[in-house]
PDB file of C-alpha atoms and ligand atoms in Angstrom:
ATOM      1  CA  MET A   1      -0.101   0.197   0.079  1.00  0.00           C
ATOM      2  CA  ARG A   2       2.899   2.616   0.731  1.00  0.00           C
ATOM      3  CA  LYS A   3       5.682   2.836  -1.290  1.00  0.00           C
ATOM      4  CA  LYS A   4       8.874   1.511   0.286  1.00  0.00           C
ATOM      5  CA  ILE A   5      11.934   3.985  -0.465  1.00  0.00           C
ATOM      6  CA  VAL A   6      15.650   4.099  -0.109  1.00  0.00           C
ATOM      7  CA  ALA A   7      17.593   6.756  -1.665  1.00  0.00           C
ATOM      8  CA  GLY A   8      21.231   7.694  -1.558  1.00  0.00           C
ATOM      9  CA  ASN A   9      22.039  11.341  -1.004  1.00  0.00           C
ATOM     10  CA  TRP A  10      25.815  11.190  -2.144  1.00  0.00           C
ATOM     11  CA  LYS A  11      25.997  14.725  -1.200  1.00  0.00           C
ATOM     12  CA  MET A  12      29.302  16.643  -2.485  1.00  0.00           C
ATOM     13  CA  ASN A  13      31.365  13.536  -2.099  1.00  0.00           C
ATOM     14  CA  VAL A  14      32.123  11.601  -5.652  1.00  0.00           C
ATOM     15  CA  ASP A  15      33.450  12.826  -8.880  1.00  0.00           C
ATOM     16  CA  LEU A  16      32.338  12.096 -12.515  1.00  0.00           C
ATOM     17  CA  ASN A  17      34.061   8.559 -12.274  1.00  0.00           C
ATOM     18  CA  GLU A  18      33.416   7.837  -8.869  1.00  0.00           C
ATOM     19  CA  SER A  19      29.704   8.255  -9.890  1.00  0.00           C
ATOM     20  CA  ILE A  20      29.805   6.209 -12.705  1.00  0.00           C
ATOM     21  CA  ASP A  21      31.734   3.127 -10.608  1.00  0.00           C
ATOM     22  CA  LEU A  22      28.827   3.356  -7.613  1.00  0.00           C
ATOM     23  CA  ILE A  23      26.038   3.142 -10.227  1.00  0.00           C
ATOM     24  CA  GLU A  24      27.812   0.407 -11.939  1.00  0.00           C
ATOM     25  CA  SER A  25      28.530  -1.481  -8.682  1.00  0.00           C
ATOM     26  CA  ILE A  26      24.895  -0.959  -7.692  1.00  0.00           C
ATOM     27  CA  LYS A  27      23.805  -2.451 -10.512  1.00  0.00           C
ATOM     28  CA  LYS A  28      25.819  -5.314 -10.418  1.00  0.00           C
ATOM     29  CA  ILE A  29      24.227  -6.523  -7.080  1.00  0.00           C
ATOM     30  CA  TYR A  30      20.974  -5.123  -7.191  1.00  0.00           C
ATOM     31  CA  ASP A  31      17.908  -6.940  -7.958  1.00  0.00           C
ATOM     32  CA  PRO A  32      15.342  -4.804  -9.474  1.00  0.00           C
ATOM     33  CA  SER A  33      12.653  -7.049  -8.556  1.00  0.00           C
ATOM     34  CA  ASP A  34      12.859  -6.029  -5.087  1.00  0.00           C
ATOM     35  CA  ASP A  35       9.661  -4.024  -4.093  1.00  0.00           C
ATOM     36  CA  VAL A  36      11.453  -0.814  -3.332  1.00  0.00           C
ATOM     37  CA  GLU A  37      12.063   2.639  -4.959  1.00  0.00           C
ATOM     38  CA  VAL A  38      15.697   2.904  -5.367  1.00  0.00           C
ATOM     39  CA  CYS A  39      17.077   6.459  -5.741  1.00  0.00           C
ATOM     40  CA  ILE A  40      20.582   7.889  -5.961  1.00  0.00           C
ATOM     41  CA  ALA A  41      20.812  11.723  -5.580  1.00  0.00           C
ATOM     42  CA  PRO A  42      24.455  12.767  -7.215  1.00  0.00           C
ATOM     43  CA  SER A  43      25.702  16.228  -7.750  1.00  0.00           C
ATOM     44  CA  PHE A  44      24.209  18.051 -10.746  1.00  0.00           C
ATOM     45  CA  PRO A  45      27.263  17.770 -13.245  1.00  0.00           C
ATOM     46  CA  PHE A  46      26.594  14.122 -13.120  1.00  0.00           C
ATOM     47  CA  LEU A  47      23.050  13.825 -13.197  1.00  0.00           C
ATOM     48  CA  LYS A  48      22.687  13.475 -17.146  1.00  0.00           C
ATOM     49  CA  GLU A  49      25.414  10.773 -17.158  1.00  0.00           C
ATOM     50  CA  SER A  50      23.602   9.049 -13.858  1.00  0.00           C
ATOM     51  CA  SER A  51      20.354   9.259 -15.586  1.00  0.00           C
ATOM     52  CA  LYS A  52      21.471   7.392 -18.402  1.00  0.00           C
ATOM     53  CA  LEU A  53      23.428   4.902 -16.719  1.00  0.00           C
ATOM     54  CA  CYS A  54      19.785   4.131 -14.741  1.00  0.00           C
ATOM     55  CA  GLN A  55      17.544   3.933 -17.712  1.00  0.00           C
ATOM     56  CA  GLY A  56      15.612   0.599 -17.745  1.00  0.00           C
ATOM     57  CA  GLU A  57      17.245  -0.222 -14.116  1.00  0.00           C
ATOM     58  CA  LYS A  58      14.350   0.516 -11.700  1.00  0.00           C
ATOM     59  CA  ILE A  59      16.813   3.037 -10.256  1.00  0.00           C
ATOM     60  CA  LYS A  60      15.258   6.697 -10.135  1.00  0.00           C
ATOM     61  CA  VAL A  61      17.951   9.616 -10.262  1.00  0.00           C
ATOM     62  CA  LEU A  62      17.458  12.816  -7.843  1.00  0.00           C
ATOM     63  CA  ALA A  63      18.733  16.166  -7.695  1.00  0.00           C
ATOM     64  CA  GLN A  64      19.994  17.229  -4.120  1.00  0.00           C
ATOM     65  CA  ASN A  65      18.614  20.890  -4.855  1.00  0.00           C
ATOM     66  CA  VAL A  66      16.737  23.336  -7.314  1.00  0.00           C
ATOM     67  CA  ASN A  67      15.794  26.673  -7.789  1.00  0.00           C
ATOM     68  CA  ASP A  68      12.376  28.696  -7.142  1.00  0.00           C
ATOM     69  CA  ASN A  69      12.161  29.847 -10.480  1.00  0.00           C
ATOM     70  CA  LEU A  70      11.592  28.225 -13.854  1.00  0.00           C
ATOM     71  CA  LYS A  71      14.075  30.614 -15.754  1.00  0.00           C
ATOM     72  CA  GLY A  72      16.045  33.471 -16.073  1.00  0.00           C
ATOM     73  CA  ALA A  73      18.842  35.567 -14.506  1.00  0.00           C
ATOM     74  CA  PHE A  74      19.774  33.265 -11.777  1.00  0.00           C
ATOM     75  CA  THR A  75      23.467  32.812 -12.290  1.00  0.00           C
ATOM     76  CA  GLY A  76      24.573  29.392 -11.040  1.00  0.00           C
ATOM     77  CA  GLU A  77      21.399  27.691 -10.408  1.00  0.00           C
ATOM     78  CA  VAL A  78      19.410  24.797 -11.729  1.00  0.00           C
ATOM     79  CA  SER A  79      15.918  25.036 -12.571  1.00  0.00           C
ATOM     80  CA  ILE A  80      12.976  21.829 -12.884  1.00  0.00           C
ATOM     81  CA  ASP A  81      13.193  22.067 -16.730  1.00  0.00           C
ATOM     82  CA  MET A  82      16.574  21.398 -16.892  1.00  0.00           C
ATOM     83  CA  LEU A  83      16.597  18.562 -14.534  1.00  0.00           C
ATOM     84  CA  LYS A  84      13.496  16.995 -16.794  1.00  0.00           C
ATOM     85  CA  SER A  85      15.214  17.608 -19.561  1.00  0.00           C
ATOM     86  CA  ILE A  86      17.968  14.931 -18.444  1.00  0.00           C
ATOM     87  CA  ASN A  87      15.500  12.625 -17.280  1.00  0.00           C
ATOM     88  CA  VAL A  88      15.889  13.462 -13.379  1.00  0.00           C
ATOM     89  CA  ASP A  89      12.999  11.886 -11.626  1.00  0.00           C
ATOM     90  CA  GLY A  90      13.018  13.947  -8.714  1.00  0.00           C
ATOM     91  CA  VAL A  91      14.429  16.416  -6.137  1.00  0.00           C
ATOM     92  CA  ILE A  92      15.509  16.471  -2.274  1.00  0.00           C
ATOM     93  CA  LEU A  93      14.567  19.742  -0.833  1.00  0.00           C
ATOM     94  CA  GLY A  94      14.372  20.878   2.807  1.00  0.00           C
ATOM     95  CA  HIS A  95      17.728  19.453   3.616  1.00  0.00           C
ATOM     96  CA  SER A  96      19.199  20.488   7.178  1.00  0.00           C
ATOM     97  CA  GLU A  97      22.840  20.770   4.920  1.00  0.00           C
ATOM     98  CA  ARG A  98      21.043  23.627   2.753  1.00  0.00           C
ATOM     99  CA  ARG A  99      19.072  25.000   5.574  1.00  0.00           C
ATOM    100  CA  GLU A 100      21.962  25.557   7.691  1.00  0.00           C
ATOM    101  CA  HIS A 101      24.731  26.473   5.067  1.00  0.00           C
ATOM    102  CA  PHE A 102      22.798  28.060   2.636  1.00  0.00           C
ATOM    103  CA  ASN A 103      20.366  30.014   4.982  1.00  0.00           C
ATOM    104  CA  GLU A 104      17.255  28.297   3.126  1.00  0.00           C
ATOM    105  CA  ASP A 105      14.486  29.090   5.025  1.00  0.00           C
ATOM    106  CA  ASP A 106      10.634  27.838   5.387  1.00  0.00           C
ATOM    107  CA  ASP A 107       9.573  30.856   2.604  1.00  0.00           C
ATOM    108  CA  LEU A 108      12.164  29.880   0.110  1.00  0.00           C
ATOM    109  CA  LEU A 109      11.304  25.962   0.954  1.00  0.00           C
ATOM    110  CA  LEU A 110       7.888  26.560   0.639  1.00  0.00           C
ATOM    111  CA  ARG A 111       8.609  28.432  -3.036  1.00  0.00           C
ATOM    112  CA  LYS A 112      10.937  25.438  -4.112  1.00  0.00           C
ATOM    113  CA  LEU A 113       8.113  22.949  -3.161  1.00  0.00           C
ATOM    114  CA  LYS A 114       5.146  24.318  -4.757  1.00  0.00           C
ATOM    115  CA  VAL A 115       7.033  24.807  -7.907  1.00  0.00           C
ATOM    116  CA  SER A 116       8.327  21.407  -8.180  1.00  0.00           C
ATOM    117  CA  LEU A 117       4.945  19.871  -7.485  1.00  0.00           C
ATOM    118  CA  GLU A 118       3.280  22.533 -10.176  1.00  0.00           C
ATOM    119  CA  ASN A 119       5.748  21.227 -12.470  1.00  0.00           C
ATOM    120  CA  ASN A 120       5.533  17.667 -11.628  1.00  0.00           C
ATOM    121  CA  ILE A 121       8.847  16.775 -10.100  1.00  0.00           C
ATOM    122  CA  LYS A 122       8.728  14.447  -7.252  1.00  0.00           C
ATOM    123  CA  VAL A 123       9.760  15.863  -4.159  1.00  0.00           C
ATOM    124  CA  TYR A 124      11.706  14.361  -1.121  1.00  0.00           C
ATOM    125  CA  PHE A 125      11.356  16.858   1.549  1.00  0.00           C
ATOM    126  CA  CYS A 126      13.340  16.907   4.897  1.00  0.00           C
ATOM    127  CA  ILE A 127      12.268  18.053   8.026  1.00  0.00           C
ATOM    128  CA  GLY A 128      14.091  17.235  11.278  1.00  0.00           C
ATOM    129  CA  GLU A 129      14.916  18.813  14.657  1.00  0.00           C
ATOM    130  CA  SER A 130      18.444  20.040  15.951  1.00  0.00           C
ATOM    131  CA  PHE A 131      20.317  18.401  19.046  1.00  0.00           C
ATOM    132  CA  VAL A 132      19.306  21.436  21.338  1.00  0.00           C
ATOM    133  CA  ASP A 133      15.318  20.743  19.848  1.00  0.00           C
ATOM    134  CA  ARG A 134      15.465  17.232  21.087  1.00  0.00           C
ATOM    135  CA  GLU A 135      17.441  18.015  24.511  1.00  0.00           C
ATOM    136  CA  LYS A 136      14.658  20.466  25.072  1.00  0.00           C
ATOM    137  CA  ASN A 137      11.880  17.609  24.516  1.00  0.00           C
ATOM    138  CA  ASN A 138      11.073  20.337  21.535  1.00  0.00           C
ATOM    139  CA  HIS A 139      11.013  18.032  18.678  1.00  0.00           C
ATOM    140  CA  PHE A 140       7.734  17.248  17.954  1.00  0.00           C
ATOM    141  CA  GLU A 141       6.630  21.320  18.230  1.00  0.00           C
ATOM    142  CA  LYS A 142       9.954  21.679  15.621  1.00  0.00           C
ATOM    143  CA  VAL A 143       8.601  19.264  13.271  1.00  0.00           C
ATOM    144  CA  LYS A 144       4.984  20.379  13.576  1.00  0.00           C
ATOM    145  CA  ASN A 145       6.161  23.819  12.737  1.00  0.00           C
ATOM    146  CA  GLN A 146       8.602  23.189   9.807  1.00  0.00           C
ATOM    147  CA  LEU A 147       5.739  21.368   8.192  1.00  0.00           C
ATOM    148  CA  ASP A 148       2.709  23.947   9.107  1.00  0.00           C
ATOM    149  CA  LYS A 149       5.295  26.393   7.373  1.00  0.00           C
ATOM    150  CA  THR A 150       5.885  24.635   4.377  1.00  0.00           C
ATOM    151  CA  VAL A 151       4.161  21.359   3.132  1.00  0.00           C
ATOM    152  CA  PHE A 152       0.856  22.243   5.071  1.00  0.00           C
ATOM    153  CA  LYS A 153       0.792  25.543   3.024  1.00  0.00           C
ATOM    154  CA  ILE A 154      -0.475  23.417   0.245  1.00  0.00           C
ATOM    155  CA  ASP A 155      -4.098  22.514  -0.500  1.00  0.00           C
ATOM    156  CA  SER A 156      -3.928  18.956  -1.544  1.00  0.00           C
ATOM    157  CA  ILE A 157      -0.941  16.627  -1.853  1.00  0.00           C
ATOM    158  CA  ASP A 158      -0.014  13.822  -4.178  1.00  0.00           C
ATOM    159  CA  PRO A 159       1.492  10.674  -2.192  1.00  0.00           C
ATOM    160  CA  GLU A 160       3.008   9.898  -5.545  1.00  0.00           C
ATOM    161  CA  ASN A 161       4.870  12.910  -5.842  1.00  0.00           C
ATOM    162  CA  LEU A 162       5.598  14.012  -2.216  1.00  0.00           C
ATOM    163  CA  VAL A 163       7.689  11.862   0.047  1.00  0.00           C
ATOM    164  CA  ILE A 164       8.316  13.280   3.538  1.00  0.00           C
ATOM    165  CA  ALA A 165      12.080  12.492   5.221  1.00  0.00           C
ATOM    166  CA  TYR A 166      12.533  13.081   8.556  1.00  0.00           C
ATOM    167  CA  GLU A 167      16.163  13.641   9.398  1.00  0.00           C
ATOM    168  CA  PRO A 168      17.313  14.471  13.050  1.00  0.00           C
ATOM    169  CA  ILE A 169      19.946  16.809  12.533  1.00  0.00           C
ATOM    170  CA  TRP A 170      21.989  15.446  15.515  1.00  0.00           C
ATOM    171  CA  ALA A 171      21.954  11.985  13.694  1.00  0.00           C
ATOM    172  CA  ILE A 172      23.013  13.266  10.662  1.00  0.00           C
ATOM    173  CA  GLY A 173      26.570  12.253   9.918  1.00  0.00           C
ATOM    174  CA  THR A 174      27.329  11.605  13.620  1.00  0.00           C
ATOM    175  CA  GLY A 175      26.919   8.228  13.912  1.00  0.00           C
ATOM    176  CA  LEU A 176      24.309   8.366  16.017  1.00  0.00           C
ATOM    177  CA  THR A 177      21.130   6.698  14.628  1.00  0.00           C
ATOM    178  CA  ALA A 178      17.891   7.725  16.335  1.00  0.00           C
ATOM    179  CA  SER A 179      16.851   4.281  17.876  1.00  0.00           C
ATOM    180  CA  PRO A 180      13.642   2.928  15.966  1.00  0.00           C
ATOM    181  CA  GLU A 181      11.547   3.782  18.750  1.00  0.00           C
ATOM    182  CA  GLN A 182      12.616   7.387  18.360  1.00  0.00           C
ATOM    183  CA  ALA A 183      12.115   7.257  14.793  1.00  0.00           C
ATOM    184  CA  GLN A 184       8.645   5.602  15.039  1.00  0.00           C
ATOM    185  CA  GLU A 185       7.055   7.992  17.291  1.00  0.00           C
ATOM    186  CA  VAL A 186       8.098  11.111  15.385  1.00  0.00           C
ATOM    187  CA  HIS A 187       6.871   9.288  12.167  1.00  0.00           C
ATOM    188  CA  LYS A 188       3.919   8.392  13.714  1.00  0.00           C
ATOM    189  CA  TYR A 189       3.286  11.820  14.797  1.00  0.00           C
ATOM    190  CA  ILE A 190       3.719  12.945  11.207  1.00  0.00           C
ATOM    191  CA  ARG A 191       1.495  10.624   9.864  1.00  0.00           C
ATOM    192  CA  ASN A 192      -1.142  12.031  12.658  1.00  0.00           C
ATOM    193  CA  LEU A 193      -0.297  15.898  11.275  1.00  0.00           C
ATOM    194  CA  LEU A 194      -0.857  14.408   7.994  1.00  0.00           C
ATOM    195  CA  ARG A 195      -3.970  12.719   8.679  1.00  0.00           C
ATOM    196  CA  GLU A 196      -5.447  15.965  10.286  1.00  0.00           C
ATOM    197  CA  ARG A 197      -4.161  18.366   7.352  1.00  0.00           C
ATOM    198  CA  TYR A 198      -5.295  15.892   4.478  1.00  0.00           C
ATOM    199  CA  GLY A 199      -7.395  12.976   5.827  1.00  0.00           C
ATOM    200  CA  LYS A 200      -6.833   9.324   6.106  1.00  0.00           C
ATOM    201  CA  LYS A 201      -6.341   8.043   2.853  1.00  0.00           C
ATOM    202  CA  ILE A 202      -3.608  10.575   1.692  1.00  0.00           C
ATOM    203  CA  SER A 203      -1.894   9.993   5.348  1.00  0.00           C
ATOM    204  CA  ASP A 204      -1.859   6.116   4.885  1.00  0.00           C
ATOM    205  CA  LYS A 205      -0.239   6.671   1.304  1.00  0.00           C
ATOM    206  CA  THR A 206       2.288   9.191   1.771  1.00  0.00           C
ATOM    207  CA  SER A 207       5.689   7.517   2.600  1.00  0.00           C
ATOM    208  CA  ILE A 208       7.700   9.006   5.375  1.00  0.00           C
ATOM    209  CA  ILE A 209      11.715   7.730   5.134  1.00  0.00           C
ATOM    210  CA  TYR A 210      14.104   8.136   7.932  1.00  0.00           C
ATOM    211  CA  GLY A 211      17.427   9.401   7.328  1.00  0.00           C
ATOM    212  CA  GLY A 212      20.388   9.839  10.078  1.00  0.00           C
ATOM    213  CA  SER A 213      23.419   7.373  10.323  1.00  0.00           C
ATOM    214  CA  VAL A 214      21.411   4.568   8.788  1.00  0.00           C
ATOM    215  CA  LYS A 215      23.810   1.722   8.129  1.00  0.00           C
ATOM    216  CA  PRO A 216      23.244  -1.865   7.346  1.00  0.00           C
ATOM    217  CA  ASN A 217      23.378  -3.241  10.894  1.00  0.00           C
ATOM    218  CA  SER A 218      20.636  -0.809  12.429  1.00  0.00           C
ATOM    219  CA  ALA A 219      18.340  -0.492   9.025  1.00  0.00           C
ATOM    220  CA  ARG A 220      16.307  -3.519   9.631  1.00  0.00           C
ATOM    221  CA  ASP A 221      15.277  -2.615  13.051  1.00  0.00           C
ATOM    222  CA  ILE A 222      14.516   0.983  12.324  1.00  0.00           C
ATOM    223  CA  PHE A 223      12.443  -0.247   8.721  1.00  0.00           C
ATOM    224  CA  GLU A 224      10.407  -2.807  10.775  1.00  0.00           C
ATOM    225  CA  LYS A 225       8.698   0.037  12.461  1.00  0.00           C
ATOM    226  CA  GLU A 226       4.990   0.620  11.155  1.00  0.00           C
ATOM    227  CA  ASP A 227       5.524   4.480   9.738  1.00  0.00           C
ATOM    228  CA  VAL A 228       8.894   3.982   8.831  1.00  0.00           C
ATOM    229  CA  ASP A 229       8.552   3.476   5.029  1.00  0.00           C
ATOM    230  CA  GLY A 230      12.133   3.600   4.241  1.00  0.00           C
ATOM    231  CA  GLY A 231      15.473   5.593   4.453  1.00  0.00           C
ATOM    232  CA  LEU A 232      17.551   8.806   3.153  1.00  0.00           C
ATOM    233  CA  ILE A 233      20.932   7.142   3.538  1.00  0.00           C
ATOM    234  CA  GLY A 234      24.186   9.711   3.500  1.00  0.00           C
ATOM    235  CA  GLY A 235      27.315   8.168   4.351  1.00  0.00           C
ATOM    236  CA  ALA A 236      26.358   4.559   3.468  1.00  0.00           C
ATOM    237  CA  SER A 237      25.181   5.141   0.082  1.00  0.00           C
ATOM    238  CA  LEU A 238      28.587   5.668  -0.649  1.00  0.00           C
ATOM    239  CA  SER A 239      29.542   1.982  -0.321  1.00  0.00           C
ATOM    240  CA  PRO A 240      27.301  -0.272  -2.909  1.00  0.00           C
ATOM    241  CA  GLN A 241      27.456  -3.131  -0.878  1.00  0.00           C
ATOM    242  CA  ASP A 242      26.332  -1.391   2.327  1.00  0.00           C
ATOM    243  CA  PHE A 243      23.665   0.233   0.341  1.00  0.00           C
ATOM    244  CA  ILE A 244      22.171  -2.551  -1.163  1.00  0.00           C
ATOM    245  CA  ASP A 245      22.341  -4.184   2.123  1.00  0.00           C
ATOM    246  CA  ILE A 246      20.051  -1.253   3.607  1.00  0.00           C
ATOM    247  CA  VAL A 247      17.782  -1.543   0.470  1.00  0.00           C
ATOM    248  CA  ARG A 248      17.590  -5.540   1.117  1.00  0.00           C
ATOM    249  CA  SER A 249      16.616  -4.516   4.838  1.00  0.00           C
ATOM    250  CA  ILE A 250      13.384  -3.265   4.081  1.00  0.00           C
TER     251      ILE A 250
HETATM  252  P1  13P B 301      24.401  10.087   7.013  1.00  0.00           P
HETATM  253  O1  13P B 301      23.548   8.945   6.640  1.00  0.00           O
HETATM  254  O2  13P B 301      25.615  10.318   6.702  1.00  0.00           O
HETATM  255  O3  13P B 301      24.052  10.296   8.236  1.00  0.00           O
HETATM  256  O4  13P B 301      23.054  11.402   6.463  1.00  0.00           O
HETATM  257  C1  13P B 301      21.980  11.230   6.195  1.00  0.00           C
HETATM  258  C2  13P B 301      21.476  12.523   5.195  1.00  0.00           C
HETATM  259  O5  13P B 301      21.553  13.455   5.779  1.00  0.00           O
HETATM  260  C3  13P B 301      20.773  11.967   4.051  1.00  0.00           C
HETATM  261  O6  13P B 301      20.180  13.093   3.593  1.00  0.00           O
END
């Protein structure tokens, strides 16, 4: 009923040859009959080559960002149409690294989200609390606030085109994975918020994936939780074997 998804976010870590090697290695060990949506997110310059290599392989290619304008004088930026012209399947928005290092606030993220959905590119939208929020027990409030200012400003959503990624910032790249129980309680909370906003049918169908130091040895316990529909994987997605082991943990 809900799509299971495992997406590898390669961040700014691999060059062209390394991207090609990663894809070829994933293709060798990945069984496309697995009932999981497998995605990779290479850097902009390698998206075209990546999408060519993934054609017909049941591996979706995502961009790590996109501009909120459709066209124009925005030096250094990349538009949705540009991504679509090279068969990119979706875009990650709202990642905490973009919020923190590139000052992407909720207003800008709402514009990016709107323009992406209006132009039919699937969005993997990230939310999550900081270490301080978690310590103060503010994580539910923080996540609700992020959703209120972005996703929930959209009147209707299509679960085929929008995935929520819960990525607690304190777990990203730190080796501190949220426990399966911690992940489940926030995912369940998000699903309840989705139900209040859009109704049960939509909330039941919207995939909510977890990100933050997921490794092959921690994936299964997290993915087993009822409201966890997969993962957004950083470091471990740079090893084809680890990435595929995580895919198989679903
Ligand atoms: P890590 O898996 O390296 O913690 O990164 C998670 C992440 O930020 C995925 O977008």
